[in-house]
mmCIF file of C-alpha atoms in Angstrom:
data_model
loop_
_atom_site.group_PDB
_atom_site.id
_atom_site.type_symbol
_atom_site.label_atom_id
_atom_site.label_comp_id
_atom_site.label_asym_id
_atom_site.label_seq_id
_atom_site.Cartn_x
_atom_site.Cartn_y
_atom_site.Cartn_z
ATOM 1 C CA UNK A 1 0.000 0.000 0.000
ATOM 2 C CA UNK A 2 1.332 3.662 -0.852
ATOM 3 C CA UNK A 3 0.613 6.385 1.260
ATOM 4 C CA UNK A 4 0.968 10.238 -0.171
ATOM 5 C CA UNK A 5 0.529 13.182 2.643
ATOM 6 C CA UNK A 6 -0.086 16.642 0.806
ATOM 7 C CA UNK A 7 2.227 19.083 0.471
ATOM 8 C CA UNK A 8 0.480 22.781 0.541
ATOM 9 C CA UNK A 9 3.158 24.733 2.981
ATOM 10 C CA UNK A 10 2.633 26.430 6.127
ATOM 11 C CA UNK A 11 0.425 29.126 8.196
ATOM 12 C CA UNK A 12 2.874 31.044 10.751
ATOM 13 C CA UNK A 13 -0.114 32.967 12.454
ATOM 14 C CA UNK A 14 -3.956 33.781 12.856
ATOM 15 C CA UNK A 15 -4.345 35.729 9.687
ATOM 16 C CA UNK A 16 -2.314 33.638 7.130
ATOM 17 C CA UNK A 17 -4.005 30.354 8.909
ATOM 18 C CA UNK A 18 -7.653 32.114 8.898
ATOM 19 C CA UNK A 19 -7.110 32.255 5.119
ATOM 20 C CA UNK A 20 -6.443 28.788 4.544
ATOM 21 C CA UNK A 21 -9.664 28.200 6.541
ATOM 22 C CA UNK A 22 -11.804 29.533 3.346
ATOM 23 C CA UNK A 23 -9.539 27.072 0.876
ATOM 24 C CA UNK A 24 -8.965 23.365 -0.006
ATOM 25 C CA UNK A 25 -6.039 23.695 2.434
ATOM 26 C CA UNK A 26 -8.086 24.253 5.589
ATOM 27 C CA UNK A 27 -11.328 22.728 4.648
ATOM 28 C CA UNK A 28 -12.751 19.395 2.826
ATOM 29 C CA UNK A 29 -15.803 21.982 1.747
ATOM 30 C CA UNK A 30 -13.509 23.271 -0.762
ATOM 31 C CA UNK A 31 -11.344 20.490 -1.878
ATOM 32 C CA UNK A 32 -11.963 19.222 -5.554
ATOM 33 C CA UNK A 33 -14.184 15.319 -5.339
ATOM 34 C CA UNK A 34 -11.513 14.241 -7.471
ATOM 35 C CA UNK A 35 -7.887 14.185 -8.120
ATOM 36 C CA UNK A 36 -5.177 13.256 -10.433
ATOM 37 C CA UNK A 37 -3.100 9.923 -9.405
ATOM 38 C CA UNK A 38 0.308 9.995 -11.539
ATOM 39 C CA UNK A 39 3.568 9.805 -11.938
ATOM 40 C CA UNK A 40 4.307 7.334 -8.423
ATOM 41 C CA UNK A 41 0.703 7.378 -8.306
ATOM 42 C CA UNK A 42 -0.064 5.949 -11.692
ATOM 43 C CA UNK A 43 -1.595 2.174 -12.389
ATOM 44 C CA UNK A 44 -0.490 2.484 -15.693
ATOM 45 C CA UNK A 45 2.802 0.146 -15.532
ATOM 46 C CA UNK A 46 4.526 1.748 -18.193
ATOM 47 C CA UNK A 47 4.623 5.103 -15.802
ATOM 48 C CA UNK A 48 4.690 3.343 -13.008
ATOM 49 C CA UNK A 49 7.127 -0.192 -13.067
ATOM 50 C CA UNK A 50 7.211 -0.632 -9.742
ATOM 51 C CA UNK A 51 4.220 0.692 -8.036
ATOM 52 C CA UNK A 52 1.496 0.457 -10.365
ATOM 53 C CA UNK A 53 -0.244 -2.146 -9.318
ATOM 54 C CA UNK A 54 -0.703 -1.165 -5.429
ATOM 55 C CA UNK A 55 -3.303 0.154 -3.034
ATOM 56 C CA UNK A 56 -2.750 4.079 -3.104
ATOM 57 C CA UNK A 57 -3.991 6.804 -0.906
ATOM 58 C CA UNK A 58 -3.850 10.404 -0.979
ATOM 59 C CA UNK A 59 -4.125 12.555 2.350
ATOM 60 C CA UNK A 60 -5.282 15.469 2.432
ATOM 61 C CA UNK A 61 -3.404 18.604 3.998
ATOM 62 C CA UNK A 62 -5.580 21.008 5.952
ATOM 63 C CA UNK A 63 -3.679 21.661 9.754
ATOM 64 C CA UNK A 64 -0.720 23.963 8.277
ATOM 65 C CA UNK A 65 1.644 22.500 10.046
ATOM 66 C CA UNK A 66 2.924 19.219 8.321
ATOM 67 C CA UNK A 67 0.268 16.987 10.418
ATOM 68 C CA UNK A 68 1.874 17.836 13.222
ATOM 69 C CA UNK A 69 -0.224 20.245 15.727
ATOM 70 C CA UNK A 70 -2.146 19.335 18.791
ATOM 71 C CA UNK A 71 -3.352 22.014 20.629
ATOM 72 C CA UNK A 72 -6.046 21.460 23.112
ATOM 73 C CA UNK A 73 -7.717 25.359 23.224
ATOM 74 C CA UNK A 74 -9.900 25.732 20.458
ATOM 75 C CA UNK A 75 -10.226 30.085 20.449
ATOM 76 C CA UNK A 76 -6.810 31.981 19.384
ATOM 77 C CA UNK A 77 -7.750 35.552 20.151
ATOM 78 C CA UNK A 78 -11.207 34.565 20.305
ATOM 79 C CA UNK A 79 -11.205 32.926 16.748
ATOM 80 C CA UNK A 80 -11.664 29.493 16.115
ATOM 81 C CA UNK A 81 -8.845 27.627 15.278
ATOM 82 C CA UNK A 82 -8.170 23.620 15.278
ATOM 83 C CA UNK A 83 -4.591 23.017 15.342
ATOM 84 C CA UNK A 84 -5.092 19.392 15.577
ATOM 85 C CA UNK A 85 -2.989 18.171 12.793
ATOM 86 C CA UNK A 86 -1.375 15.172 14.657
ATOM 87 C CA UNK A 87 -5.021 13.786 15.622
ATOM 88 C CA UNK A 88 -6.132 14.565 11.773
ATOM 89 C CA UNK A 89 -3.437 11.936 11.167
ATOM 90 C CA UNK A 90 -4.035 9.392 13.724
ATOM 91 C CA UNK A 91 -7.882 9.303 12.936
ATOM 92 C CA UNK A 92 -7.003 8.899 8.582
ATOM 93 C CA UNK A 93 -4.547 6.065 10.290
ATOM 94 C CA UNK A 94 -6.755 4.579 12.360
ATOM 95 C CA UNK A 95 -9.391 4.383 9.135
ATOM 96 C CA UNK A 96 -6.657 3.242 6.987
ATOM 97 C CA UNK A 97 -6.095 0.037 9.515
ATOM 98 C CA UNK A 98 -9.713 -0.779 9.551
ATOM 99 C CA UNK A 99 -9.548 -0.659 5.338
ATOM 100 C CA UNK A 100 -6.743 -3.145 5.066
ATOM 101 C CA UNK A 101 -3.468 -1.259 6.549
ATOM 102 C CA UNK A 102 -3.054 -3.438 9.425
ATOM 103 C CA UNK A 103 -2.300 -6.640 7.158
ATOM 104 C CA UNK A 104 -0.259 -4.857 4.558
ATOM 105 C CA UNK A 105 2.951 -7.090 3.438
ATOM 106 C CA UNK A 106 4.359 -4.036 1.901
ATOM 107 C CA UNK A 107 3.872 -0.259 2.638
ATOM 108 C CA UNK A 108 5.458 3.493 1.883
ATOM 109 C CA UNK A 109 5.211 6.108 2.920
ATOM 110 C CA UNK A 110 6.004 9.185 0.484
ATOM 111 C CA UNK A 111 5.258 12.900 0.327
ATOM 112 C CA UNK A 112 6.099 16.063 -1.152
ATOM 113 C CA UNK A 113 6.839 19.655 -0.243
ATOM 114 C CA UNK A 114 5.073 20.030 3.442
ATOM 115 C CA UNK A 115 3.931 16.742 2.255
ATOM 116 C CA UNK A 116 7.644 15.725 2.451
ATOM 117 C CA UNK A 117 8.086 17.162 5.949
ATOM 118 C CA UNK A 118 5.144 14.862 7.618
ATOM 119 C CA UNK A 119 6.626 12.010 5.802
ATOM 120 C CA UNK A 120 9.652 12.617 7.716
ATOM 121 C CA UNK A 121 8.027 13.611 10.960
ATOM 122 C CA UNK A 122 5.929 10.872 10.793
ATOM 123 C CA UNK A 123 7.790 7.923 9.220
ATOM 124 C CA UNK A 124 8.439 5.861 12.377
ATOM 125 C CA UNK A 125 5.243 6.486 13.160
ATOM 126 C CA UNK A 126 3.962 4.809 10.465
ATOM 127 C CA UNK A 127 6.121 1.562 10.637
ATOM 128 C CA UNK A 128 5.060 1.051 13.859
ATOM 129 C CA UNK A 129 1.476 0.812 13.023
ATOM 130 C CA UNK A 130 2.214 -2.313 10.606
ATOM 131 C CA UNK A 131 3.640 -5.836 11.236
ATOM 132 C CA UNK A 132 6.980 -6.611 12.111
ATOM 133 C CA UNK A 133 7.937 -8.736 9.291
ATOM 134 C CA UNK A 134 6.539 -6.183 6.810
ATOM 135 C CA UNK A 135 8.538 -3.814 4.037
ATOM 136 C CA UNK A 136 7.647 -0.706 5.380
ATOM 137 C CA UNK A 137 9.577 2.947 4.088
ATOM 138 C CA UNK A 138 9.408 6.410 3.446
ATOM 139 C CA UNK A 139 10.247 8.375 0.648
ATOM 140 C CA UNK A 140 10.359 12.682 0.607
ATOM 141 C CA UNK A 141 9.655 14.530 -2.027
ATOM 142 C CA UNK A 142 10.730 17.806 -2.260
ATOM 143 C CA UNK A 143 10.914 18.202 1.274
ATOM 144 C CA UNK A 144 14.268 18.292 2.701
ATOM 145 C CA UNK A 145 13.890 21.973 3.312
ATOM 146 C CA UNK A 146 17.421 24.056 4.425
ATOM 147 C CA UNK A 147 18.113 26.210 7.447
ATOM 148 C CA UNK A 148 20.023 28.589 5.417
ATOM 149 C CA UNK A 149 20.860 32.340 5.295
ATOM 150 C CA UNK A 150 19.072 34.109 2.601
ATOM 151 C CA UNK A 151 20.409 36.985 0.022
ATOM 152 C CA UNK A 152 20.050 39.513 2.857
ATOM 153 C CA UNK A 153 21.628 37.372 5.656
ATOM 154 C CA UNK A 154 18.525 36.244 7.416
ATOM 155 C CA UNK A 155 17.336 33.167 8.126
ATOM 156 C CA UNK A 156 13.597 33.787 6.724
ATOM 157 C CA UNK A 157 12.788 29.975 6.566
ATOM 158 C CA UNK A 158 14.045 29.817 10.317
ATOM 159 C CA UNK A 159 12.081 32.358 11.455
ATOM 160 C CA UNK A 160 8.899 31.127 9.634
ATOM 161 C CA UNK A 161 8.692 27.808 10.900
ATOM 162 C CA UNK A 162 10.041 29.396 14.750
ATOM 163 C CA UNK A 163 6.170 30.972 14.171
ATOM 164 C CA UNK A 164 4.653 27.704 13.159
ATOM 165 C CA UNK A 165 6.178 25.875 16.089
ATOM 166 C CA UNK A 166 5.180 28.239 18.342
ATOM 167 C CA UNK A 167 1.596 28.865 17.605
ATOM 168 C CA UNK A 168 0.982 25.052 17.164
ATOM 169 C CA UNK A 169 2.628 24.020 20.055
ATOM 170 C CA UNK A 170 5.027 21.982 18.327
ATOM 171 C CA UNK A 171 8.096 21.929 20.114
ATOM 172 C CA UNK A 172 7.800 19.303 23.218
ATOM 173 C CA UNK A 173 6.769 16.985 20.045
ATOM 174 C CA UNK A 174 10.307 16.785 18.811
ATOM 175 C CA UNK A 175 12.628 14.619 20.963
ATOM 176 C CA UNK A 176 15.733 16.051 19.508
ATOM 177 C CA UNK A 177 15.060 19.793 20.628
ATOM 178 C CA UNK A 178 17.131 21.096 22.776
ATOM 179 C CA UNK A 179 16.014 24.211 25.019
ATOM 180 C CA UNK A 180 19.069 25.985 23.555
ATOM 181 C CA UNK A 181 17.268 25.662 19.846
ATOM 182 C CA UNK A 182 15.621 28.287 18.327
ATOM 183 C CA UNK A 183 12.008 26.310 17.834
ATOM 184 C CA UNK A 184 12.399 27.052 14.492
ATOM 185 C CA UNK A 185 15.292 24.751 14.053
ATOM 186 C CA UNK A 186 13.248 21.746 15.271
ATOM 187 C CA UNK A 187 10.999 21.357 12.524
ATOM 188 C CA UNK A 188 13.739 21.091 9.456
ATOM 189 C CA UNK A 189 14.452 17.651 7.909
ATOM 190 C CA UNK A 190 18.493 18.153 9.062
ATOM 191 C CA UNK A 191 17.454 18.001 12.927
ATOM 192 C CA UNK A 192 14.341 15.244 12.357
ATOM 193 C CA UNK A 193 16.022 12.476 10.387
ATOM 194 C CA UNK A 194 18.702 12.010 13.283
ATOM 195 C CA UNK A 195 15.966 10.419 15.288
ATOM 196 C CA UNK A 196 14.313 8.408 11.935
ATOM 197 C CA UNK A 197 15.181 4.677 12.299
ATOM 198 C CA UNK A 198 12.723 3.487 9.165
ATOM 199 C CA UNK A 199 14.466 3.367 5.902
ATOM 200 C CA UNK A 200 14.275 6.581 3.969
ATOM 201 C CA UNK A 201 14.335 7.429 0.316
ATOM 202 C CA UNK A 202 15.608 11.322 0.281
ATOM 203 C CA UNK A 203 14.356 12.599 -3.528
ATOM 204 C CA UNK A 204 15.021 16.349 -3.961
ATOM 205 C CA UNK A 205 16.241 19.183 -6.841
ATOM 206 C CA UNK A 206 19.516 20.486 -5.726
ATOM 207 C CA UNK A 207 17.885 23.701 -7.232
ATOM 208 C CA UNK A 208 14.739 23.232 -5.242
ATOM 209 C CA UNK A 209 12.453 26.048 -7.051
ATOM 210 C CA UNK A 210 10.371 26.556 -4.408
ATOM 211 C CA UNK A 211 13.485 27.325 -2.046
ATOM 212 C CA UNK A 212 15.490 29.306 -4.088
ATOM 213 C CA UNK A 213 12.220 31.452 -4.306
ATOM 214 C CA UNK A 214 11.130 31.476 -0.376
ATOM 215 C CA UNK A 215 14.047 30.366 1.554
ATOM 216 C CA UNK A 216 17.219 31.791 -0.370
ATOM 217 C CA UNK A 217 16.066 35.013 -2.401
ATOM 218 C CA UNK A 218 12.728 35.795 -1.177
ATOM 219 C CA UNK A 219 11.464 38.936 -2.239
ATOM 220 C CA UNK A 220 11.102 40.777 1.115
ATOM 221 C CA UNK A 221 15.415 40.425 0.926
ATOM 222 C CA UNK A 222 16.245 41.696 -2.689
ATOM 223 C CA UNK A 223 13.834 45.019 -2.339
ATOM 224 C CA UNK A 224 16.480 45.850 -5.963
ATOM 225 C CA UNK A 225 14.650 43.453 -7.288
ATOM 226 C CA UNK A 226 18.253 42.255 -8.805
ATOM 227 C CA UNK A 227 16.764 38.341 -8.751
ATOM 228 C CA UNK A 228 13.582 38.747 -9.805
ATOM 229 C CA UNK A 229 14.403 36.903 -13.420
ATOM 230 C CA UNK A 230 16.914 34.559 -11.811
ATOM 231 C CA UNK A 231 14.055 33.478 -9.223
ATOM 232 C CA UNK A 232 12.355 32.673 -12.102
ATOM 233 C CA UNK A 233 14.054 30.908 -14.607
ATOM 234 C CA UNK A 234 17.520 29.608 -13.894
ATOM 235 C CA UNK A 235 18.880 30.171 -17.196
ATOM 236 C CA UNK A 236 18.914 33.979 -16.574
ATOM 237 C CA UNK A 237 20.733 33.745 -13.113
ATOM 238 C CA UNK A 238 23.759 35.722 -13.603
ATOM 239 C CA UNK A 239 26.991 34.389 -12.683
ATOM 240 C CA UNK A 240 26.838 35.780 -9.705
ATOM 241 C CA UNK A 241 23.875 34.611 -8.714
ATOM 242 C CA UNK A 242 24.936 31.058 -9.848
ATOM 243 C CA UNK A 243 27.701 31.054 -7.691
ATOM 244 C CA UNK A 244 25.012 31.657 -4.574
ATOM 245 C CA UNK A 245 22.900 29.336 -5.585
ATOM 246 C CA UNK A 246 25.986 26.225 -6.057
ATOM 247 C CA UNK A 247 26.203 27.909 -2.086
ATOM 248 C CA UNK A 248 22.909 26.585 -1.546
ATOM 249 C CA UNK A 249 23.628 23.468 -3.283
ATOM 250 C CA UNK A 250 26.532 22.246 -1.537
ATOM 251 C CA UNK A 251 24.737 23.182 1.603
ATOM 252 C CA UNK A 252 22.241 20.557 0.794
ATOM 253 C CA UNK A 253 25.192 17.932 -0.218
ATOM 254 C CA UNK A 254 26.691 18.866 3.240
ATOM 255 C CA UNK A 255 23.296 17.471 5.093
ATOM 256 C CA UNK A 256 23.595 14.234 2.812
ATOM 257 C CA UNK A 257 26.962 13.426 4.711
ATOM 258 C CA UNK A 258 25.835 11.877 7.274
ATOM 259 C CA UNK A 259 22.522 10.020 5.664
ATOM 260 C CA UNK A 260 24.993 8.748 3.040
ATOM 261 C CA UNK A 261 26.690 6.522 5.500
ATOM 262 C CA UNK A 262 23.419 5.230 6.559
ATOM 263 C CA UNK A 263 23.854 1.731 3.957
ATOM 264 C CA UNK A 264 19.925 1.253 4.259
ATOM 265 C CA UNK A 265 18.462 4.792 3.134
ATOM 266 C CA UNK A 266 18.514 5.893 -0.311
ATOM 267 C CA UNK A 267 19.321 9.361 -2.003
ATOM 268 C CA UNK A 268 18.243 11.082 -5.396
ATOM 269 C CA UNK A 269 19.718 14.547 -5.978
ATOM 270 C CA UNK A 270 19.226 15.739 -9.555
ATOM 271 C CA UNK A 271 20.424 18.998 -10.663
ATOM 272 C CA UNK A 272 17.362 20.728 -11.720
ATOM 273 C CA UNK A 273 15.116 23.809 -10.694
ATOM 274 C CA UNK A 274 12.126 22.035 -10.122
ATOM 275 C CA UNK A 275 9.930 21.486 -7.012
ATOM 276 C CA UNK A 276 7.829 17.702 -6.397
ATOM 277 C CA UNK A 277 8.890 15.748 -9.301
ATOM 278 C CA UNK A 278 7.593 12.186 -8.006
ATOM 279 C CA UNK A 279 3.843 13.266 -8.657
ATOM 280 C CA UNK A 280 4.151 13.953 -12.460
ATOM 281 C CA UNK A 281 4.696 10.928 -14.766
ATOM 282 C CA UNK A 282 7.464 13.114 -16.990
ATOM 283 C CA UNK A 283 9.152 13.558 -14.099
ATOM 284 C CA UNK A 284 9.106 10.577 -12.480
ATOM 285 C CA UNK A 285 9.363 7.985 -15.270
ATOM 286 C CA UNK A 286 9.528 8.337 -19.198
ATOM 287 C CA UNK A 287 11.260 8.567 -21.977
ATOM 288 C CA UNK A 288 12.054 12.221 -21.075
ATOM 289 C CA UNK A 289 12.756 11.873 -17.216
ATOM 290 C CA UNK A 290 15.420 13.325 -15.382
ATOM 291 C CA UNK A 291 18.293 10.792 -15.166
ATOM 292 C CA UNK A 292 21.202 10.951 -12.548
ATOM 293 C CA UNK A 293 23.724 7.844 -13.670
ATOM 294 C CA UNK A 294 21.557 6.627 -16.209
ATOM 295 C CA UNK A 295 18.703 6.148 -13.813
ATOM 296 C CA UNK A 296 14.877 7.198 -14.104
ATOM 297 C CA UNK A 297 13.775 8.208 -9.767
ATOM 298 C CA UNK A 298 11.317 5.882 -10.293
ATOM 299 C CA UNK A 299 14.100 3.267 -11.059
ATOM 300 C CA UNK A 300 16.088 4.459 -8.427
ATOM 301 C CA UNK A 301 13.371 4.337 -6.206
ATOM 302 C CA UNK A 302 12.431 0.848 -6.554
ATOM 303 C CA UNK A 303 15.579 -0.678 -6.970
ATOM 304 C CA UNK A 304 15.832 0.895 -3.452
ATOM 305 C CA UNK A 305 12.906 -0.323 -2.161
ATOM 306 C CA UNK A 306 13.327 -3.607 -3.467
ATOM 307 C CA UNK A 307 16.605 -3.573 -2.055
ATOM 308 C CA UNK A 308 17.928 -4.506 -5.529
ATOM 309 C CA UNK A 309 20.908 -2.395 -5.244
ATOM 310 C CA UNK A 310 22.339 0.814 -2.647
ATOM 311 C CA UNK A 311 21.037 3.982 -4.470
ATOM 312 C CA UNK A 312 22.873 7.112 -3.301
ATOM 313 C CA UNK A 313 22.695 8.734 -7.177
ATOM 314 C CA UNK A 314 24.133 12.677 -6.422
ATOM 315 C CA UNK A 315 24.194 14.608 -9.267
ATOM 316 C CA UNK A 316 27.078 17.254 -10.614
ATOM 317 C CA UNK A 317 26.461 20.958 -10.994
ATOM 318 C CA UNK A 318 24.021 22.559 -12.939
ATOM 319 C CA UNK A 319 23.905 23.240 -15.644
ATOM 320 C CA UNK A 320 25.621 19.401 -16.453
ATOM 321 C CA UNK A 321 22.645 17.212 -16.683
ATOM 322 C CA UNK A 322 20.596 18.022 -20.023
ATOM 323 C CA UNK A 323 17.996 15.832 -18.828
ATOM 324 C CA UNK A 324 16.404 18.137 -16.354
ATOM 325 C CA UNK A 325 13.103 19.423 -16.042
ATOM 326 C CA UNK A 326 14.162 23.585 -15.044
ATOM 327 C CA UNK A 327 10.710 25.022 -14.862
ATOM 328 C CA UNK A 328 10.178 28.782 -15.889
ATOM 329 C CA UNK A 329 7.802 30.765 -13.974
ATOM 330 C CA UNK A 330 5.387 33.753 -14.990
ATOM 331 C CA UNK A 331 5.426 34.450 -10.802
ATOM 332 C CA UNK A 332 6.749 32.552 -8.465
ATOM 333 C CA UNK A 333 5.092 29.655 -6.262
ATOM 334 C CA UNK A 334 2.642 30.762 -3.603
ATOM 335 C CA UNK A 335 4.506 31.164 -0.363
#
């Protein structure tokens, strides 16, 4: 059985989460009835090798906060608010083991973008619900998100998610906060893997769009307006620029250091500016897919999962693989 969170990002306080009440990421009154499974997602097996022929599910993100929230008080400032992410999860869990989960042979877990980040905060989670003797794993999309300085020497991502932790209560959930953290550093992929003892498949763009737009050069620190083209389309990143943004991709490589010695999780790091590439069947598997040593992710992924071989596939710089997907944006993703 395959299991896909949402992705869908974050709300860091009352008004940015009382808009996501009045959208498909706060309520099921405005999601669409039906949605698109491809790319990891597909049954069609020429898409889809691997995977094609499993039981897939598709969770949907409304807590904006990764699944992660429990707060007991239901008025913020007299508004009503249910930060109850982590019980939204355990109650589509608890379903899921009534439907079949509980004698699954085979399971994963994947994710991408915040979708990513619950897989992570929630992949031992998951294996413990299933039997011992079963192939359970956890792949992230997208979702290995960077505690980095951006073009103006802040640390806007850090300080966002410090505001998520905070107003959802979030930090007594992570056993490997320290008091001395900021709270924002608890809730980035870097800090949660070291407590992760499932197998984990890390998939990500070293030239993650959605971070180079939000974490690294986000608008509020280039008021110039020097990156808005590179921000948008990689190919008009000045040399400059590129140099920043190999910064940001070593950074990434530096995190893989220590998850590269671990023999039984796997790593895909393709040089493109793209964000979620697991969810479209271009992407993920065909003719035209992305390749990192000759390699489709959706070969690399099931070659790991099947342990058929150790898959650590790291790609060179950009702009060396000419089988990447670089997307080029009219404006840039939502935030």
């Amino acid at each position: 059985m395959l299991y896909e969170p949402q992705g869908g990002g974050w709300c860091r306080n009352l008004k940015s989460c009382a808009s996501r009440q009045k959208s498909m990421l706060g309520s099921s009154h405005y999601m669409e009835r039906q949605v698109e499974f491809a790319g990891m997602l597909s049954d069609d097996e020429d898409q889809n090798p691997d995977f094609h022929n499993w039981n897939k599910v598709k969770i949907r993100y409304c807590d904006g906060a990764s699944f992660s929230g429990n707060v007991k008080d239901e008025l913020q400032n007299g508004t009503k608010f249910f930060f109850r992410g982590q019980r939204i999860w355990e109650a589509v869990m608890d379903e899921l083991l009534v439907k079949g989960l509980r004698h699954a042979k085979q399971a994963f877990l994947t994710g991408c973008s915040a979708g990513g980040l619950a897989t992570y905060i929630h992949c031992d989670g998951f294996r413990a619900l299933l039997p011992k003797d079963s192939r359970v794993k956890c792949l992230a999309d997208g979702g290995f998100f960077l505690d980095v300085e951006d073009i103006s020497k802040q640390r806007t991502l850090r300080a966002f998610y410090s505001d998520v932790v905070r107003l959802q209560d979030l930090k007594r959930k992570f056993l490997h906060c320290s008091s001395s953290m900021d709270p924002g550093q608890c809730f980035f992929p870097r800090e949660v893997v070291k407590d992760i003892r499932t197998p984990v498949f890390i998939l990500n763009p070293a030239y993650d769009a959605w971070q180079v737009q939000h974490v690294l050069a986000p608008e509020a620190s280039d008021p110039q307006h020097s990156w808005q083209d590179c921000r948008l389309d990689i190919t008009k990143c000045s040399p400059e620029q590129l140099q920043i943004l190999q910064g940001f991709r070593e950074e990434l490589h530096d995190a893989m250091r220590e998850i590269k010695q671990k023999k039984d999780w796997g790593i895909f790091i393709d040089s493109c500016f793209i964000h979620c590439q697991t969810l479209n069947s271009v992407t993920w598997h065909s003719p035209s897919s992305p390749r990192v040593n000759n390699k489709t992710m959706a070969e690399a992924v099931g070659d790991w999962f099947f342990d058929r071989r150790e898959v650590k596939e790291l790609d060179c710089k950009y702009p060396c693989n000419p089988t990447c997907h670089n997307l080029v944006f009219s404006k840039p993703f939502k935030g």
